[in-house]
Short mmCIF file of C-alpha atoms in Angstrom, two decimals:
data_model
loop_
_atom_site.label_atom_id
_atom_site.label_comp_id
_atom_site.label_asym_id
_atom_site.label_seq_id
_atom_site.Cartn_x
_atom_site.Cartn_y
_atom_site.Cartn_z
CA MET A 1 -4.24 -25.90 14.59
CA GLU A 2 -4.23 -25.48 18.09
CA LEU A 3 -6.47 -23.29 20.29
CA ALA A 4 -3.79 -21.73 22.20
CA PHE A 5 -2.16 -20.86 18.68
CA ILE A 6 -6.07 -19.14 18.01
CA ILE A 7 -5.86 -17.58 21.43
CA GLU A 8 -2.22 -16.08 21.13
CA LYS A 9 -2.98 -14.58 17.56
CA PHE A 10 -6.21 -13.73 18.40
CA ALA A 11 -5.36 -11.55 21.54
CA LEU A 12 -1.87 -10.28 19.71
CA ILE A 13 -4.06 -8.62 16.76
CA LEU A 14 -6.52 -7.23 19.50
CA VAL A 15 -3.75 -5.46 21.18
CA ILE A 16 -2.56 -4.29 18.16
CA PHE A 17 -5.90 -2.99 17.12
CA VAL A 18 -5.76 -1.13 20.16
CA ILE A 19 -2.40 0.54 19.90
CA SER A 20 -3.03 1.65 16.60
CA LEU A 21 -6.29 3.39 17.16
CA THR A 22 -5.16 5.08 20.48
CA VAL A 23 -1.75 5.98 18.28
CA ALA A 24 -3.89 7.53 15.76
CA ALA A 25 -6.47 8.98 18.30
CA TYR A 26 -3.86 10.88 20.46
CA SER A 27 -1.65 11.96 16.94
CA THR A 28 -4.79 14.50 16.14
CA LEU A 29 -3.95 15.96 19.97
CA ALA A 30 -0.12 15.79 19.30
CA GLU A 31 -0.47 17.38 15.75
CA ARG A 32 -2.35 20.46 17.09
CA LYS A 33 0.07 20.64 20.17
CA ILE A 34 3.45 20.07 17.88
CA ALA A 35 1.21 23.34 15.70
CA GLY A 36 0.98 25.25 18.77
CA PHE A 37 4.39 24.45 20.08
CA LEU A 38 6.07 25.15 16.73
CA GLN A 39 3.54 28.58 16.26
CA ASP A 40 4.42 29.69 19.63
CA ARG A 41 1.03 29.35 21.08
CA VAL A 42 -0.24 26.37 24.07
CA GLY A 43 -2.29 24.38 21.68
CA PRO A 44 -5.58 22.59 22.92
CA ASN A 45 -5.69 22.86 27.18
CA ARG A 46 -9.29 22.92 27.75
CA ALA A 47 -10.50 19.16 27.37
CA GLY A 48 -9.17 17.25 30.34
CA PRO A 49 -5.60 17.83 31.80
CA GLY A 50 -3.50 19.68 29.25
CA GLY A 51 -5.89 18.50 26.58
CA MET A 52 -5.86 15.09 27.12
CA PHE A 53 -9.65 13.97 26.39
CA GLN A 54 -9.44 16.20 22.97
CA PRO A 55 -9.31 13.20 20.87
CA LEU A 56 -12.54 11.64 22.90
CA ALA A 57 -14.49 15.09 22.20
CA ASP A 58 -13.22 15.03 18.82
CA GLY A 59 -14.44 11.38 18.12
CA LEU A 60 -18.11 12.34 19.86
CA LYS A 61 -18.12 15.04 17.86
CA MET A 62 -17.89 13.44 14.53
CA PHE A 63 -20.29 10.40 15.36
CA PHE A 64 -22.86 12.74 16.16
CA LYS A 65 -22.92 15.49 13.62
CA GLU A 66 -25.08 14.86 10.81
CA GLU A 67 -24.00 12.92 8.01
CA ILE A 68 -25.01 14.73 4.06
CA ILE A 69 -24.63 12.15 1.19
CA PRO A 70 -25.08 14.28 -2.24
CA THR A 71 -28.40 13.76 -3.74
CA GLU A 72 -26.28 12.82 -7.29
CA SER A 73 -23.85 11.07 -5.77
CA SER A 74 -23.49 7.60 -6.26
CA LYS A 75 -24.49 6.39 -2.83
CA ALA A 76 -22.69 3.16 -2.38
CA LEU A 77 -19.29 4.02 -3.98
CA PHE A 78 -19.58 7.16 -1.43
CA ILE A 79 -19.78 4.84 1.78
CA LEU A 80 -17.49 2.34 0.32
CA GLY A 81 -14.94 4.92 -0.63
CA PRO A 82 -14.20 6.02 3.38
CA SER A 83 -14.65 2.51 4.59
CA LEU A 84 -12.10 1.30 2.18
CA ALA A 85 -9.57 3.92 3.23
CA LEU A 86 -9.90 3.05 6.87
CA PHE A 87 -9.84 -0.65 6.24
CA THR A 88 -6.40 -0.93 3.71
CA SER A 89 -4.51 1.49 6.49
CA PHE A 90 -5.14 -1.29 9.06
CA LEU A 91 -3.65 -4.02 7.46
CA GLY A 92 -0.51 -3.21 6.78
CA SER A 93 0.44 -3.76 10.75
CA ALA A 94 -0.14 -7.49 10.12
CA VAL A 95 3.61 -8.47 8.63
CA ILE A 96 5.33 -5.37 11.23
CA PRO A 97 7.67 -7.80 13.47
CA TRP A 98 6.36 -5.65 17.05
CA GLY A 99 9.26 -7.49 19.24
CA GLN A 100 11.24 -10.50 19.75
CA ASP A 101 9.29 -13.98 21.00
CA ILE A 102 8.47 -13.73 24.38
CA GLU A 103 7.85 -16.55 26.05
CA ILE A 104 4.81 -17.83 28.32
CA ALA A 105 4.61 -20.75 30.46
CA GLY A 106 7.01 -22.43 27.96
CA ARG A 107 6.07 -21.39 24.54
CA GLN A 108 7.53 -19.45 22.36
CA VAL A 109 4.80 -16.61 21.40
CA SER A 110 6.20 -14.34 18.40
CA LEU A 111 5.15 -10.85 18.40
CA GLN A 112 4.61 -10.50 14.79
CA ILE A 113 0.94 -11.46 13.10
CA THR A 114 2.31 -13.10 10.25
CA ASP A 115 5.28 -13.79 9.33
CA ILE A 116 4.70 -14.24 5.13
CA ASN A 117 8.60 -14.70 3.14
CA VAL A 118 7.09 -11.70 0.81
CA GLY A 119 6.18 -9.01 3.66
CA VAL A 120 7.68 -5.88 2.14
CA LEU A 121 6.15 -6.80 -1.55
CA TYR A 122 2.56 -7.25 1.11
CA ILE A 123 3.28 -3.94 2.51
CA PHE A 124 3.55 -2.38 -0.93
CA GLY A 125 0.30 -3.70 -2.18
CA VAL A 126 -1.48 -2.75 0.91
CA VAL A 127 -0.34 1.41 0.35
CA SER A 128 -0.61 0.87 -3.42
CA LEU A 129 -4.35 -0.09 -2.29
CA GLY A 130 -4.72 2.70 0.24
CA VAL A 131 -4.96 5.15 -3.09
CA TYR A 132 -8.31 4.02 -4.38
CA GLY A 133 -10.55 5.20 -1.17
CA ILE A 134 -9.34 8.53 -2.11
CA MET A 135 -10.28 7.86 -5.64
CA ILE A 136 -13.20 6.05 -4.97
CA GLY A 137 -14.76 8.73 -2.48
CA GLY A 138 -13.92 11.98 -4.73
CA TRP A 139 -15.09 10.55 -8.09
CA ALA A 140 -18.14 9.25 -6.02
CA SER A 141 -19.14 12.97 -4.66
CA ASN A 142 -19.87 13.96 -7.70
CA ASN A 143 -18.11 17.12 -7.41
CA LYS A 144 -15.56 18.76 -9.26
CA PHE A 145 -12.95 19.70 -6.66
CA SER A 146 -13.18 16.26 -4.88
CA LEU A 147 -13.13 14.62 -8.53
CA MET A 148 -9.70 16.99 -9.05
CA GLY A 149 -8.38 15.88 -5.67
CA ALA A 150 -9.27 12.07 -6.31
CA VAL A 151 -7.12 12.86 -9.39
CA ARG A 152 -3.74 14.19 -8.28
CA ALA A 153 -4.50 11.42 -5.65
CA ALA A 154 -4.09 8.73 -8.35
CA SER A 155 -1.28 10.55 -10.22
CA GLN A 156 0.51 11.38 -7.21
CA SER A 157 0.58 8.00 -5.56
CA ILE A 158 1.55 6.09 -8.98
CA SER A 159 4.74 8.61 -9.90
CA TYR A 160 5.75 8.07 -5.84
CA GLU A 161 5.23 4.55 -5.55
CA ILE A 162 8.46 3.86 -8.24
CA PRO A 163 11.27 5.08 -6.67
CA LEU A 164 9.07 3.66 -3.18
CA GLY A 165 9.49 -0.05 -5.04
CA LEU A 166 13.44 1.36 -6.63
CA SER A 167 14.71 2.39 -2.78
CA ILE A 168 13.31 -1.16 -1.56
CA ILE A 169 15.15 -3.09 -3.65
CA ALA A 170 18.46 -1.43 -3.28
CA LEU A 171 17.93 -2.96 0.66
CA LEU A 172 16.51 -5.92 -0.85
CA MET A 173 19.92 -6.40 -2.36
CA LEU A 174 21.46 -6.14 1.11
CA THR A 175 19.13 -7.99 3.41
CA ASN A 176 18.65 -11.24 0.42
CA THR A 177 14.94 -11.70 2.30
CA LEU A 178 12.01 -10.56 1.93
CA SER A 179 10.66 -11.38 5.33
CA MET A 180 9.97 -8.39 7.65
CA LYS A 181 11.31 -11.01 10.51
CA GLU A 182 14.34 -11.95 9.38
CA ILE A 183 14.98 -8.44 8.16
CA ALA A 184 14.77 -7.12 11.79
CA GLU A 185 16.62 -10.21 13.16
CA GLN A 186 19.67 -8.74 10.94
CA GLN A 187 19.86 -5.33 12.54
CA HIS A 188 20.77 -7.22 15.86
CA GLY A 189 22.34 -4.48 18.16
CA ILE A 190 23.29 -1.17 16.56
CA ASN A 191 23.73 -2.97 12.88
CA TRP A 192 21.38 -0.77 11.63
CA ASN A 193 20.50 -1.00 7.46
CA ILE A 194 20.09 3.31 7.91
CA PHE A 195 24.24 2.95 7.95
CA TYR A 196 24.21 1.22 4.52
CA GLN A 197 21.40 2.72 3.13
CA PRO A 198 21.40 6.61 3.36
CA LEU A 199 20.45 7.64 0.40
CA GLY A 200 17.72 4.70 -0.21
CA PHE A 201 16.19 5.97 3.47
CA LEU A 202 15.63 9.32 2.29
CA ILE A 203 14.12 8.58 -0.95
CA PHE A 204 11.97 6.12 1.30
CA LEU A 205 11.34 9.04 3.66
CA ILE A 206 10.29 11.28 0.83
CA CYS A 207 8.16 8.54 -1.17
CA SER A 208 6.13 7.82 2.40
CA PHE A 209 5.35 11.43 2.36
CA ALA A 210 3.85 11.18 -0.48
CA GLU A 211 1.60 7.81 -0.37
CA THR A 212 0.74 9.24 3.09
CA ASN A 213 -0.80 12.46 1.61
CA ARG A 214 0.83 14.49 4.02
CA THR A 215 2.72 18.17 3.74
CA PRO A 216 4.11 19.40 1.34
CA PHE A 217 3.14 16.18 -0.71
CA ASP A 218 -0.70 17.07 0.67
CA LEU A 219 -1.96 18.21 -3.00
CA PRO A 220 -5.41 15.76 -3.41
CA GLU A 221 -6.94 17.86 -0.14
CA CYS A 222 -5.16 21.12 -1.23
CA GLU A 223 -7.36 23.93 0.60
CA THR A 224 -6.16 26.52 -2.09
CA GLU A 225 -7.14 25.15 -4.53
CA LEU A 226 -9.92 22.55 -4.55
CA VAL A 227 -11.55 23.55 -1.18
CA GLY A 228 -11.14 20.61 1.11
CA GLY A 229 -9.90 17.91 -1.98
CA TYR A 230 -11.42 14.34 -2.36
CA HIS A 231 -13.39 14.62 0.89
CA THR A 232 -15.15 18.52 0.20
CA GLU A 233 -18.36 16.08 0.57
CA TYR A 234 -17.91 14.46 3.59
CA SER A 235 -19.34 15.02 6.58
CA GLY A 236 -19.68 13.62 9.79
CA PHE A 237 -18.23 10.33 10.60
CA LYS A 238 -17.44 9.49 6.87
CA MET A 239 -15.13 12.74 7.34
CA GLY A 240 -13.52 11.32 10.51
CA ALA A 241 -12.62 8.09 8.85
CA TYR A 242 -10.58 9.40 6.33
CA MET A 243 -8.79 12.05 9.14
CA PHE A 244 -8.51 8.84 10.48
CA ALA A 245 -6.68 7.05 8.24
CA GLU A 246 -4.16 9.58 7.47
CA TYR A 247 -3.00 9.14 11.03
CA LEU A 248 -2.99 5.42 10.59
CA ASN A 249 -1.19 5.56 7.53
CA MET A 250 1.11 7.96 9.22
CA PHE A 251 1.43 5.08 11.60
CA LEU A 252 2.40 2.22 9.70
CA ALA A 253 4.77 4.24 7.72
CA SER A 254 6.49 5.47 10.61
CA ALA A 255 6.67 1.56 11.93
CA VAL A 256 7.26 0.51 8.23
CA MET A 257 10.41 2.83 8.05
CA SER A 258 11.48 2.14 11.73
CA THR A 259 11.29 -2.01 10.91
CA LEU A 260 13.49 -1.41 7.46
CA TYR A 261 16.11 1.27 8.46
CA PHE A 262 16.07 1.86 11.83
CA GLY A 263 16.54 -1.98 13.55
CA ALA A 264 12.95 -2.13 14.65
CA TYR A 265 13.20 -3.39 18.58
CA ASN A 266 17.02 -3.58 18.22
CA TYR A 267 18.75 -1.32 20.38
CA PRO A 268 22.85 -1.34 21.51
CA GLY A 269 23.21 -3.30 24.24
CA MET A 270 19.92 -5.13 24.07
CA ASP A 271 21.59 -8.77 24.69
CA TRP A 272 22.82 -7.73 28.21
CA VAL A 273 19.14 -6.30 29.01
CA ASN A 274 17.46 -9.33 27.97
CA GLU A 275 19.78 -11.24 29.88
CA MET A 276 18.89 -8.97 33.16
CA THR A 277 14.99 -9.17 32.63
CA GLY A 278 14.02 -12.41 31.30
CA ALA A 279 12.58 -13.73 28.29
CA VAL A 280 9.35 -11.67 28.79
CA ILE A 281 10.23 -8.38 30.19
CA GLY A 282 13.28 -7.93 27.39
CA PRO A 283 11.50 -8.28 24.22
CA LEU A 284 8.61 -6.07 25.93
CA ILE A 285 11.34 -3.53 26.60
CA GLY A 286 12.35 -3.77 22.68
CA MET A 287 8.52 -3.03 21.68
CA ALA A 288 8.20 -0.23 23.43
CA VAL A 289 11.94 0.87 21.93
CA LEU A 290 10.16 0.40 18.16
CA MET A 291 7.26 2.27 19.83
CA LEU A 292 9.89 5.23 20.71
CA LYS A 293 11.38 5.39 16.99
CA ILE A 294 7.38 5.20 15.92
CA PHE A 295 6.65 8.37 17.76
CA ALA A 296 10.19 9.78 16.88
CA PHE A 297 9.00 9.31 12.79
CA ILE A 298 5.37 10.81 14.05
CA PHE A 299 7.19 13.76 14.67
CA LEU A 300 9.07 14.06 12.05
CA PHE A 301 6.08 13.75 10.16
CA MET A 302 4.65 16.92 12.22
CA TRP A 303 7.35 18.86 12.36
CA VAL A 304 7.56 19.13 8.21
CA ARG A 305 3.99 20.28 8.10
CA TRP A 306 4.24 22.72 10.18
CA THR A 307 7.62 23.56 8.53
CA ILE A 308 7.53 23.17 4.73
CA PRO A 309 5.09 25.01 2.58
CA ARG A 310 3.44 23.19 -0.25
CA PHE A 311 4.87 21.63 -3.18
CA ARG A 312 3.19 23.04 -6.87
CA TYR A 313 1.67 20.04 -8.93
CA ASP A 314 4.73 20.18 -11.66
CA GLN A 315 7.27 20.77 -8.70
CA LEU A 316 5.47 17.38 -7.50
CA MET A 317 5.92 15.70 -10.72
CA ASN A 318 9.44 16.84 -11.65
CA LEU A 319 10.84 16.11 -8.08
CA GLY A 320 8.86 12.69 -8.44
CA TRP A 321 10.38 11.36 -12.01
CA LYS A 322 13.52 13.68 -12.63
CA ILE A 323 14.81 13.26 -9.39
CA LEU A 324 13.82 10.84 -6.92
CA ILE A 325 13.52 8.05 -9.75
CA PRO A 326 17.07 8.65 -11.32
CA LEU A 327 18.71 9.04 -7.74
CA ALA A 328 16.78 5.55 -6.74
CA ILE A 329 18.44 3.88 -10.01
CA ALA A 330 21.47 5.01 -9.09
CA ASN A 331 21.33 3.77 -5.38
CA ILE A 332 20.89 0.50 -7.06
CA VAL A 333 23.66 0.60 -9.64
CA ILE A 334 25.96 1.95 -5.92
CA THR A 335 24.77 -0.89 -3.86
CA GLY A 336 25.30 -3.34 -6.55
CA ILE A 337 28.88 -2.49 -7.49
CA VAL A 338 29.85 -2.20 -4.06
CA ILE A 339 28.13 -5.95 -2.70
CA THR A 340 30.40 -6.76 -5.83
CA ILE A 341 33.27 -5.39 -4.42
CA ILE A 342 33.07 -6.43 -1.09
CA ASP A 343 32.40 -10.14 -2.06
CA LYS A 344 35.53 -10.14 -4.61
CA LEU A 345 37.97 -8.98 -1.41
CA MET B 1 -12.09 -28.23 1.96
CA SER B 2 -9.92 -26.94 -0.94
CA ILE B 3 -11.73 -28.03 -3.53
CA SER B 4 -14.82 -26.37 -2.31
CA LEU B 5 -12.91 -23.32 -1.62
CA PHE B 6 -11.19 -23.69 -5.37
CA TYR B 7 -14.94 -23.64 -6.47
CA PHE B 8 -15.80 -20.75 -4.25
CA VAL B 9 -13.83 -18.42 -5.65
CA ALA B 10 -13.98 -19.44 -8.99
CA PHE B 11 -17.58 -18.37 -8.84
CA LEU B 12 -16.45 -15.29 -7.43
CA THR B 13 -14.42 -14.61 -10.17
CA ILE B 14 -16.66 -15.36 -13.02
CA PHE B 15 -19.35 -13.52 -11.39
CA PHE B 16 -17.00 -10.48 -11.17
CA SER B 17 -15.95 -10.67 -14.38
CA LEU B 18 -19.71 -10.53 -15.43
CA LEU B 19 -20.75 -7.74 -13.79
CA VAL B 20 -17.51 -5.82 -15.58
CA ILE B 21 -19.32 -6.50 -18.90
CA PHE B 22 -22.63 -6.09 -18.15
CA SER B 23 -22.49 -2.83 -15.86
CA LYS B 24 -23.37 0.45 -17.59
CA ASN B 25 -21.36 2.91 -16.20
CA PRO B 26 -17.55 2.74 -16.69
CA VAL B 27 -16.13 3.42 -13.08
CA HIS B 28 -18.21 0.27 -12.06
CA SER B 29 -16.62 -1.92 -14.49
CA VAL B 30 -13.16 -1.10 -13.48
CA LEU B 31 -13.98 -1.32 -10.21
CA TYR B 32 -16.01 -4.80 -10.75
CA LEU B 33 -12.98 -5.09 -12.75
CA ILE B 34 -10.19 -4.91 -9.37
CA VAL B 35 -12.56 -7.13 -7.32
CA THR B 36 -12.07 -9.45 -10.24
CA PHE B 37 -8.60 -9.31 -10.09
CA PHE B 38 -8.24 -9.66 -6.36
CA THR B 39 -9.97 -13.13 -7.13
CA PHE B 40 -6.82 -13.95 -9.17
CA THR B 41 -4.36 -13.07 -6.61
CA LEU B 42 -6.75 -15.55 -4.20
CA HIS B 43 -6.07 -18.44 -6.66
CA TYR B 44 -2.64 -17.58 -7.00
CA ILE B 45 -2.37 -17.92 -2.96
CA MET B 46 -4.65 -21.21 -2.76
CA LEU B 47 -1.60 -22.99 -5.41
CA ASN B 48 0.80 -21.51 -2.61
CA ALA B 49 2.28 -19.22 -5.12
CA GLN B 50 3.17 -16.59 -2.52
CA PHE B 51 4.72 -14.19 -4.89
CA LEU B 52 3.20 -14.11 -7.81
CA ALA B 53 0.01 -13.27 -5.53
CA ILE B 54 1.20 -10.34 -3.99
CA VAL B 55 3.25 -9.34 -7.70
CA ASN B 56 -0.58 -9.75 -9.22
CA PHE B 57 -1.91 -7.79 -6.61
CA ILE B 58 0.85 -4.48 -6.97
CA VAL B 59 1.39 -4.69 -10.13
CA TYR B 60 -2.34 -5.33 -11.83
CA MET B 61 -4.44 -3.63 -8.42
CA GLY B 62 -2.62 -1.35 -7.35
CA ALA B 63 -0.59 -0.01 -10.60
CA ILE B 64 -2.35 -0.56 -13.71
CA MET B 65 -6.23 -0.44 -12.52
CA VAL B 66 -5.31 2.78 -10.73
CA LEU B 67 -4.14 4.21 -13.89
CA PHE B 68 -7.24 3.01 -15.55
CA LEU B 69 -9.81 4.73 -13.09
CA PHE B 70 -7.14 7.76 -13.41
CA VAL B 71 -7.71 8.07 -17.04
CA LEU B 72 -11.87 7.30 -16.74
CA MET B 73 -12.09 10.30 -14.25
CA LEU B 74 -9.94 12.05 -15.94
CA LEU B 75 -12.41 12.32 -19.34
CA ASN B 76 -15.26 11.25 -17.33
CA LEU B 77 -17.21 9.35 -19.54
CA ASN B 78 -21.00 8.59 -18.82
CA GLU B 79 -23.38 6.41 -20.29
CA GLY B 80 -24.51 9.43 -22.96
CA SER B 81 -21.38 10.11 -24.11
CA ILE B 82 -20.38 7.26 -25.67
CA GLY B 83 -23.00 7.09 -28.11
CA SER B 84 -24.22 4.67 -30.51
CA LYS B 85 -22.10 1.85 -32.52
CA SER B 86 -22.22 2.01 -36.34
CA ASN B 87 -24.00 -1.51 -37.55
CA LEU B 88 -20.02 -2.42 -39.11
CA LEU B 89 -18.26 -2.10 -35.40
CA LYS B 90 -21.18 -4.41 -34.53
CA MET B 91 -20.37 -6.95 -37.40
CA VAL B 92 -16.60 -7.15 -36.05
CA GLY B 93 -18.15 -7.21 -32.40
CA VAL B 94 -19.93 -10.21 -33.48
CA ILE B 95 -17.26 -12.36 -35.69
CA ALA B 96 -14.62 -11.90 -32.57
CA GLY B 97 -16.84 -13.10 -30.29
CA MET B 98 -17.79 -16.16 -32.23
CA CYS B 99 -14.00 -16.76 -32.95
CA LEU B 100 -13.24 -16.50 -28.91
CA ILE B 101 -16.25 -19.13 -28.78
CA ILE B 102 -14.84 -21.43 -31.35
CA THR B 103 -11.17 -21.45 -29.28
CA LEU B 104 -12.76 -21.62 -26.16
CA VAL B 105 -14.79 -24.79 -26.94
CA GLY B 106 -11.55 -25.94 -28.72
CA SER B 107 -9.84 -25.67 -25.11
CA VAL B 108 -12.34 -27.22 -23.16
CA LYS B 109 -12.50 -30.83 -25.73
CA ALA B 110 -8.76 -30.70 -25.42
CA LEU B 111 -8.67 -30.54 -21.79
CA ASN B 112 -9.23 -34.15 -21.65
CA ASP B 113 -6.57 -35.68 -23.24
CA SER B 114 -4.23 -33.63 -21.13
CA ASP B 115 -3.08 -34.27 -17.82
CA PRO B 116 -5.05 -33.09 -15.25
CA LEU B 117 -2.31 -29.68 -13.74
CA ILE B 118 -1.31 -31.22 -10.58
CA LEU B 119 2.15 -29.58 -8.67
CA GLN B 120 5.02 -31.23 -8.76
CA THR B 121 6.68 -29.89 -5.66
CA GLN B 122 4.47 -27.18 -3.08
CA ASP B 123 7.49 -24.33 -2.47
CA LEU B 124 7.67 -23.98 -6.01
CA GLY B 125 5.62 -20.78 -5.82
CA LEU B 126 7.92 -18.96 -3.44
CA VAL B 127 10.56 -15.97 -4.17
CA LYS B 128 13.77 -18.40 -3.68
CA ASN B 129 12.79 -21.31 -6.11
CA LEU B 130 10.80 -18.76 -8.55
CA GLY B 131 14.25 -16.83 -8.24
CA LYS B 132 16.33 -19.48 -8.91
CA VAL B 133 14.19 -21.58 -12.33
CA LEU B 134 14.06 -17.79 -13.73
CA PHE B 135 17.77 -17.18 -13.51
CA SER B 136 18.72 -20.27 -14.65
CA LYS B 137 16.31 -22.33 -16.40
CA PHE B 138 14.61 -19.59 -17.90
CA LEU B 139 17.21 -16.92 -18.40
CA LEU B 140 16.91 -16.80 -21.75
CA PRO B 141 12.99 -16.02 -21.90
CA PHE B 142 13.09 -13.47 -18.66
CA GLU B 143 15.34 -11.82 -20.70
CA LEU B 144 13.88 -11.52 -23.88
CA SER B 145 10.54 -9.95 -21.86
CA SER B 146 12.80 -7.35 -20.44
CA ILE B 147 13.67 -6.58 -23.36
CA LEU B 148 10.19 -6.23 -24.73
CA LEU B 149 8.91 -4.48 -21.76
CA LEU B 150 12.02 -1.53 -22.16
CA SER B 151 11.06 -1.46 -25.98
CA ALA B 152 7.23 -0.86 -24.78
CA MET B 153 8.16 2.06 -22.40
CA VAL B 154 10.54 3.67 -24.70
CA GLY B 155 7.97 3.73 -27.07
CA ALA B 156 5.35 4.92 -24.67
CA VAL B 157 8.13 7.69 -23.51
CA LEU B 158 8.28 8.77 -27.58
CA LEU B 159 4.87 9.02 -27.82
CA ALA B 160 4.21 11.30 -24.85
CA LYS B 161 6.90 13.40 -26.42
CA LYS B 162 5.40 13.72 -29.88
CA ASP B 163 2.47 15.37 -27.90
CA ILE B 164 4.41 18.11 -26.21
CA LYS B 165 5.83 19.47 -29.91
CA GLN B 166 2.62 19.28 -31.49
CA GLY B 167 1.11 21.75 -28.77
#
C-alpha cells in the first residue's frame, strides 16, 4: 500500500464524515423549518440570519446539560447504547459511490471509500445492527417505558427487514451484482432502476421509514403511550447522540435509495457536461446531483412526518407481515417472469 | 502477520464465548454471544469468504440475536427468577458435558492425521463462485436444506396458530 493511496482514502473519509455530520446537524434545523412551513408558522429564526446557527446552539446546549445516569441502571450498557447507535449510523456511508472517478495529477481517485463486492448486503447488515443501540439503551435504563420502546424497536425492525431484503432481491435479479459501484454505473444517464422496479422501490421506501424509526413508524418513541420511549431516561449528550443517529440514519437511507433506485450520481446529459468541464469538475457535479437527490429524500422524510399520524401497533404489524411481504414476494415473481420472457425474445 | 492475527481473533472468540457462559445476567450473556458471532465474521473475512462473512453478520447478529434479546427483554429474566436446578438436571448436565469433552478430545486426536486446511483458490468465497458451486455441484443438498427450512417455517406458523385458538 503506497502512501498516496492512504492519504487519498483518509481525505475521502474525512470529507464524507464532515459532510454527514453537517447534513445531520442541519437536518435538525430543516426539520423544524419544514414543520413551520407545513403548519403555516415561521420556525426557528432567532440564532443567526434566518436561524442558521440554531444547530450550533442546540449542540452546545446538549453538551452543557447535566447528564443523569439512573442509579438502578447498568452503567456500562447505558453508555454503550447511544454510542452504538451513533457508531452504526456512520458505518454505512463507506460503500456508497459518491461520484465517478476523478483525476488528480494523473491518478485515478475513486470517490467511494471501499468497493466490497457484497456492498448491498453490507448496507443491509449495518441497518440490521442499528437496532442494538436502541435495544441496549432501552434495557439498561431500567425503566418500563424504555423497555417497551426497546421491545417495540426490536420487533418492528425484524418485521420490516424481511420485505426490505425481499425488495432488494428483486433489484439484484435485475442488476446481477452486489457491488454498489457497478449498480451505480449501470444506471448511466437516465437509465435508472426506478423505471424497472417501481413496486420494489415503494416497498423499500416504506421499510426505510420503519428502519429509521421515523413517523408514521416511530412507535419505539411514541410519546403519547411511552413518555419518551427508549430514550426516556437519557439526557444531555447521550440524548443528543440518539437524535443525531436518527438523522444520520435518515441521511444514509436517502443515500442508499438514491444510489439503488434513482441513478446515484447519474443525470441526463452527464456525458456532455463531463466533456465540457473535465475529469475533476464533472464528477464533482455528479456528486452534487447525488446530494440534491439525497436532500429531496430527506425532505420527503420530513414531509411525511408532519403530514401522516402514527400507526397503531397492530396496524404496523399487519402492514409489515400481511401486505408488504406478500407484495415483495409477488414483485420477485413478476420480475423473474419478465426477465425470463425478455431473455427468450 | 496473518497467523498472529488469526491467533488474536481466535483468542477473542474463546474469551467472549467463556464470558457468555460465566456472566450471571442473561442479557449480558446474549450481548457477549453477539460479540462472539462478530469474531466469527472476522474469521470468515480472513479466509476471504466475503459472502459468508456478511451473511453470518446479517443472519446471526442482525436477526437471530435480535430475537434472542427481544425474548429475554420481554420475559425480563433476573438472576433470582430462574431458580435453582434439581439434582437430576445437574446429573444430566454433567453427563452431557462429559460426552462433549470426549468428542472434542477425539477430534483433537484425529487432527494430526488429516491434512491441514488450505484454500484451493483465493476467490472461492466470493459471491459469483459460491453461487456457481451451489447451483451446480451442490444443487441437491442446497434444495434439500431449503425444504428443511420451509418445513421449519410451516411448523412455526402452525405453533403460533394453535396459541391463538386456545386464547
